[in-house]
CSV table of C-alpha atoms in Angstrom, one decimal:
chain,number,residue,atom,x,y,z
A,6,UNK,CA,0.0,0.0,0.0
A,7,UNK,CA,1.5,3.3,-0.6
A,8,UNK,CA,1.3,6.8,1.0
A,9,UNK,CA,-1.9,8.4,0.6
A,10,UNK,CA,-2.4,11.3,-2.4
A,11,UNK,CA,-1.8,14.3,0.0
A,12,UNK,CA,1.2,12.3,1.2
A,13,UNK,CA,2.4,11.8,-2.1
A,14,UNK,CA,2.5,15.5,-2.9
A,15,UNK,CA,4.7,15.8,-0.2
A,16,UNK,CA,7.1,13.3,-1.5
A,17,UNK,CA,7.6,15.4,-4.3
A,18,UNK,CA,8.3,18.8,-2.3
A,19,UNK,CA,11.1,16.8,-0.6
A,20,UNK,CA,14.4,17.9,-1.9
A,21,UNK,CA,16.2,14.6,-0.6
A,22,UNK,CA,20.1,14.7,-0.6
A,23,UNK,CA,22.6,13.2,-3.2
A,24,UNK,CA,22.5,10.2,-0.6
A,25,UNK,CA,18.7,10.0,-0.7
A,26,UNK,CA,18.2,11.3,2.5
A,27,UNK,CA,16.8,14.2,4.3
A,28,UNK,CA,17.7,15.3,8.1
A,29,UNK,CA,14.2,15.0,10.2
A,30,UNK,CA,13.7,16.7,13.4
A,31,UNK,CA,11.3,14.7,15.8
A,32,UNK,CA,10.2,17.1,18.6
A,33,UNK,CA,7.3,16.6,21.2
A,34,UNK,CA,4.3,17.9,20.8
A,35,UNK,CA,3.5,18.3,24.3
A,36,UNK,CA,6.3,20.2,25.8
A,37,UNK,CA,7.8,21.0,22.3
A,38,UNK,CA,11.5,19.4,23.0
A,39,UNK,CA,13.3,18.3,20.1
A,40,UNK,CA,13.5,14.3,21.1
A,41,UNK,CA,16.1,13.5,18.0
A,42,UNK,CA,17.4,13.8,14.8
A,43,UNK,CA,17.7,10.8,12.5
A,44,UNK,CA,17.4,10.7,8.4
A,45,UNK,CA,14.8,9.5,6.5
A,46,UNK,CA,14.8,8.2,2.6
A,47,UNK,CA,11.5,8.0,0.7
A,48,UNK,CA,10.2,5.1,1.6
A,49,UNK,CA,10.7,5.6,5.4
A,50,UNK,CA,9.1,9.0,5.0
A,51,UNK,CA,6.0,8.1,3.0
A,52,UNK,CA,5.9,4.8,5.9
A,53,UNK,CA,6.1,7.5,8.3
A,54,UNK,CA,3.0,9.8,6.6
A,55,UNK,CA,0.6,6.2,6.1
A,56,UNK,CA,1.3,4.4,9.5
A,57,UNK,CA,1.9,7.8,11.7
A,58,UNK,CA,4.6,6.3,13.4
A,59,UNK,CA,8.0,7.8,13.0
A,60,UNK,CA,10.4,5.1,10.5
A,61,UNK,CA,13.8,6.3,9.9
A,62,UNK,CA,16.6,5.0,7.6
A,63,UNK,CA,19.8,3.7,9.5
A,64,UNK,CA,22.8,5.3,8.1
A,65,UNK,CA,24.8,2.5,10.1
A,66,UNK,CA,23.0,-0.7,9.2
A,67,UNK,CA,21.9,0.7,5.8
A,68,UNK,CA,18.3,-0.7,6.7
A,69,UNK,CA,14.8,1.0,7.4
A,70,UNK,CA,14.4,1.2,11.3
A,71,UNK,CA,10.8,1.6,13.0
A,72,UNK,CA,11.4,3.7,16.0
A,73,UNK,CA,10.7,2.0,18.8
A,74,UNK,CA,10.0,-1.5,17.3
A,75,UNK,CA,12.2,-3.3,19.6
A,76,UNK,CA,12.4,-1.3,22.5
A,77,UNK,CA,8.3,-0.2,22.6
A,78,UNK,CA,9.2,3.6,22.8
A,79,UNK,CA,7.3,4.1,19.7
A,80,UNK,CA,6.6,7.6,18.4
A,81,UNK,CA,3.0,8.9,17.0
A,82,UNK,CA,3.1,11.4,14.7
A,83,UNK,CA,1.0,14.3,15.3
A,84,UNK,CA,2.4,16.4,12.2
A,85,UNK,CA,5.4,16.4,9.7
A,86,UNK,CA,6.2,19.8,8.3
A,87,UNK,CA,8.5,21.0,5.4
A,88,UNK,CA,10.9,23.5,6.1
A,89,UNK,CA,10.8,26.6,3.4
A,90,UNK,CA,14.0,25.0,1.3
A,91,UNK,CA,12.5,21.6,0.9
A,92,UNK,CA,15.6,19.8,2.3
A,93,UNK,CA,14.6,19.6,6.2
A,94,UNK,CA,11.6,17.9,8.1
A,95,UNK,CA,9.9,18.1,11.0
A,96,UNK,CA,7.6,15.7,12.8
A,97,UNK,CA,5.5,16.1,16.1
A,98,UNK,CA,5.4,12.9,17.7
A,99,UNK,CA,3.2,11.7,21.1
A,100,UNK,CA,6.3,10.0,22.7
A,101,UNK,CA,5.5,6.6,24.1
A,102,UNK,CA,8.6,5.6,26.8
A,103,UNK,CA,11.8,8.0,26.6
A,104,UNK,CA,13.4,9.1,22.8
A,105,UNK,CA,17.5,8.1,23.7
A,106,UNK,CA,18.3,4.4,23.5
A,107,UNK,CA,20.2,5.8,26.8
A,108,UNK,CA,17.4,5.8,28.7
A,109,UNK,CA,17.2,9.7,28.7
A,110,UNK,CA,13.9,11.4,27.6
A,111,UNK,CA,16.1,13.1,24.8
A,112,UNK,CA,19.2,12.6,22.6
A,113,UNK,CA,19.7,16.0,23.5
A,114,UNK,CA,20.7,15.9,27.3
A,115,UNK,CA,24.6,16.5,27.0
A,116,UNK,CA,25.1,20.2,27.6
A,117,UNK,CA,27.6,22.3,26.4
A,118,UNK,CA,27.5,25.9,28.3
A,119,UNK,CA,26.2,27.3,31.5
A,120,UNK,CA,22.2,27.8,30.3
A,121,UNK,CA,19.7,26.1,31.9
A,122,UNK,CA,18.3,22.3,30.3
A,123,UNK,CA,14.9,21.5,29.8
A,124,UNK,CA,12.3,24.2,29.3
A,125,UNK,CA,10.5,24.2,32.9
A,126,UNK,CA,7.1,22.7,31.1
A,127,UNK,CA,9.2,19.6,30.3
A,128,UNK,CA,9.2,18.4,33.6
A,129,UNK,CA,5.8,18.3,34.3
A,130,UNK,CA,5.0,16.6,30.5
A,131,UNK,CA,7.3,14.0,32.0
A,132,UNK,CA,5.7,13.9,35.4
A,133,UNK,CA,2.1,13.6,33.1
A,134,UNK,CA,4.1,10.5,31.4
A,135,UNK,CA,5.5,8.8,34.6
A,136,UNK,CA,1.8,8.9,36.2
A,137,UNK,CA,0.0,7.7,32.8
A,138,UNK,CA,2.7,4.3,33.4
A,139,UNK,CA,2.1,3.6,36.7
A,140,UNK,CA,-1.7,4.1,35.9
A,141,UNK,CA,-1.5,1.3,33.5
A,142,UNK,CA,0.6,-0.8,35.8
A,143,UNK,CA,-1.4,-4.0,35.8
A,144,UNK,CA,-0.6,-4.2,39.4
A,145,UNK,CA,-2.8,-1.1,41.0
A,146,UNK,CA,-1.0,-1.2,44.4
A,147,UNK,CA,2.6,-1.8,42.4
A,148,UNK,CA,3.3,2.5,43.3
A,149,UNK,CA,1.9,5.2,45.2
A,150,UNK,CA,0.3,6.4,42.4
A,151,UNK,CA,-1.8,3.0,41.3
A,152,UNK,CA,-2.7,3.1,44.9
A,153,UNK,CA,-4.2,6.3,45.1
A,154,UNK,CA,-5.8,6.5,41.7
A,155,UNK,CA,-7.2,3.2,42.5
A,156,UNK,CA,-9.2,5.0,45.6
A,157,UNK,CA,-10.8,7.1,43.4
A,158,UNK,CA,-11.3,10.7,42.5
A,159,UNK,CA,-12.4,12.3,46.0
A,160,UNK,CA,-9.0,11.2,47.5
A,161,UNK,CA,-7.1,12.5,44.9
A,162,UNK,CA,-8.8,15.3,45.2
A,163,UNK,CA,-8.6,15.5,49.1
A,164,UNK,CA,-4.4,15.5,48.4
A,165,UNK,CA,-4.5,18.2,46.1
A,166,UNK,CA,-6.2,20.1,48.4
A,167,UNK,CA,-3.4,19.2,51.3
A,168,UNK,CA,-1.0,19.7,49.4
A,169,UNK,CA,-2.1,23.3,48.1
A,170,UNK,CA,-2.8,24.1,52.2
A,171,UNK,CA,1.1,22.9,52.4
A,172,UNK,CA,2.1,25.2,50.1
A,173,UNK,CA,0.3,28.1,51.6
A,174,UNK,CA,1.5,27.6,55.1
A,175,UNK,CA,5.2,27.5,53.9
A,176,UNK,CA,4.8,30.9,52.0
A,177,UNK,CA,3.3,32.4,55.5
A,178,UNK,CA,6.3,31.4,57.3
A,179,UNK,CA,8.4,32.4,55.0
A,180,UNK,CA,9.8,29.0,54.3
A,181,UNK,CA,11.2,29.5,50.6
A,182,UNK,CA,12.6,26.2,50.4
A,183,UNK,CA,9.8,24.7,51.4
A,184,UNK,CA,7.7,26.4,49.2
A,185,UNK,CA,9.5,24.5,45.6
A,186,UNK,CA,9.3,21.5,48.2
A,187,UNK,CA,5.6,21.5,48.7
A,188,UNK,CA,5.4,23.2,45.3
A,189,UNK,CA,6.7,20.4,43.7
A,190,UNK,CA,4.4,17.1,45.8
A,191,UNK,CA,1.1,19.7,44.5
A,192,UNK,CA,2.3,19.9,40.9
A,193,UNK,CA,2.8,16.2,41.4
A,194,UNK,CA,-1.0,15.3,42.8
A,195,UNK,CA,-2.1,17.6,40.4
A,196,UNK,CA,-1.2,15.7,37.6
A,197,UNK,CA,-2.7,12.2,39.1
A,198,UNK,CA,-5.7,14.3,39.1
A,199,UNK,CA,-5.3,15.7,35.4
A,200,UNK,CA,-5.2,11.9,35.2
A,201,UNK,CA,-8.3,10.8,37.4
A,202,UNK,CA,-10.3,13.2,35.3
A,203,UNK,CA,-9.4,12.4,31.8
A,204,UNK,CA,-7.6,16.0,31.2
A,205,UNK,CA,-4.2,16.1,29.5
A,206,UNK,CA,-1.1,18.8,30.3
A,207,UNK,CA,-1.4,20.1,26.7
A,208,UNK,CA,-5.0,21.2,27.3
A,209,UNK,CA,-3.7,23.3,30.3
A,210,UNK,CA,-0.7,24.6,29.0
A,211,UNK,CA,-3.1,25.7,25.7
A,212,UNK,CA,-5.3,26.9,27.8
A,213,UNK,CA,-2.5,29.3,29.9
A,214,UNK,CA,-1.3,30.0,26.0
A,215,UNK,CA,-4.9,31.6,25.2
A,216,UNK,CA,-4.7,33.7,27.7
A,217,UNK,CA,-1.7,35.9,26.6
A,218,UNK,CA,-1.8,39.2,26.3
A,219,UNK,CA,0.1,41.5,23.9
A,220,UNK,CA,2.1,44.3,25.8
């Protein structure tokens, strides 16, 4: 089966190089991290446009790869964009597991200068991740967070509230260290409820986005 008629237009925007290849850029939709860059030929691409799952050509083993075949850390592609010159592609990918056969979230975790890592949003698309796991853990009292999502909506509720009353009564007394402390255990019950009711970080951090104001 080949790639579908849109997808075929593509194809033939695609200004692959002399090697058949073209440099694609897989980024997160969520959080908008790039995750990797790996090279695609024409068949991986149009494989990658039909399936929606990101398939790359190995420069290495000189063989089509599918992303995550072996390992389960498959990408679903949300988007693939051309860049103006034709010679460079993006794709938006839902990340399933981390992007780095290291076992970090991205190939791009090695720094070199002073500046701070991940965009602060990143965090809590990987906290959003971490809880959707242990939700799907077939053991619901395997983690803390099986446990309490397996009590039910009012007692994740009931936390969030603690937690937010922690937070307050470390800012009365001043405590700024335990403010980011008790910061950090409400942003984390806040996702297990973003979880309980069905509401993903992208629909927040869209909705925070709308809000913006010029000036």
């Amino acid at each position: 089966m080949g790639a579908p008629a849109d997808a075929a237009g593509l194809l033939e925007r695609v200004r692959f190089g002399e090697d058949g290849l073209v440099p694609a850029i897989v980024q997160d939709a969520t959080d908008g991290r790039v995750l990797t860059l790996a090279w695609m030929n024409r068949e991986s691409l149009a494989r990658t446009l039909e399936r929606r799952e990101t398939w790359f050509w190995s420069r290495s083993r000189q063989e089509l790869w599918h992303k995550g075949a072996t390992s389960g850390n498959t990408q679903a592609v949300r988007s693939v964009a051309l860049d103006c010159d034709g010679d460079a592609i993006v794709v938006r990918v839902d990340q399933t597991g981390v992007a780095c056969h290291t076992g970090e979230p991205t190939c791009f975790h090695v720094p070199l200068d002073d500046a701070p890592g991940d965009e602060p949003f990143a965090a809590v698309a990987d906290l959003e991740r971490t809880v959707a796991e242990r939700a799907a853990a077939a053991d619901p009292g395997a983690s803390y967070t099986a446990r309490l999502l397996a009590k039910g909506i009012d007692t994740v509720c009931k936390k969030v509230g603690e937690e937010a009353t922690e937070v307050v009564i470390a800012a009365k007394g001043r405590e700024r260290g335990q403010v980011v402390y008790e910061s950090a255990d409400l942003l984390y019950h806040l996702a297990v409820l973003w979880s309980a009711a069905g509401v993903r970080f992208e629909e927040v951090a869209a909705e925070l986005a709308s809000r913006r104001r010029p000036g």
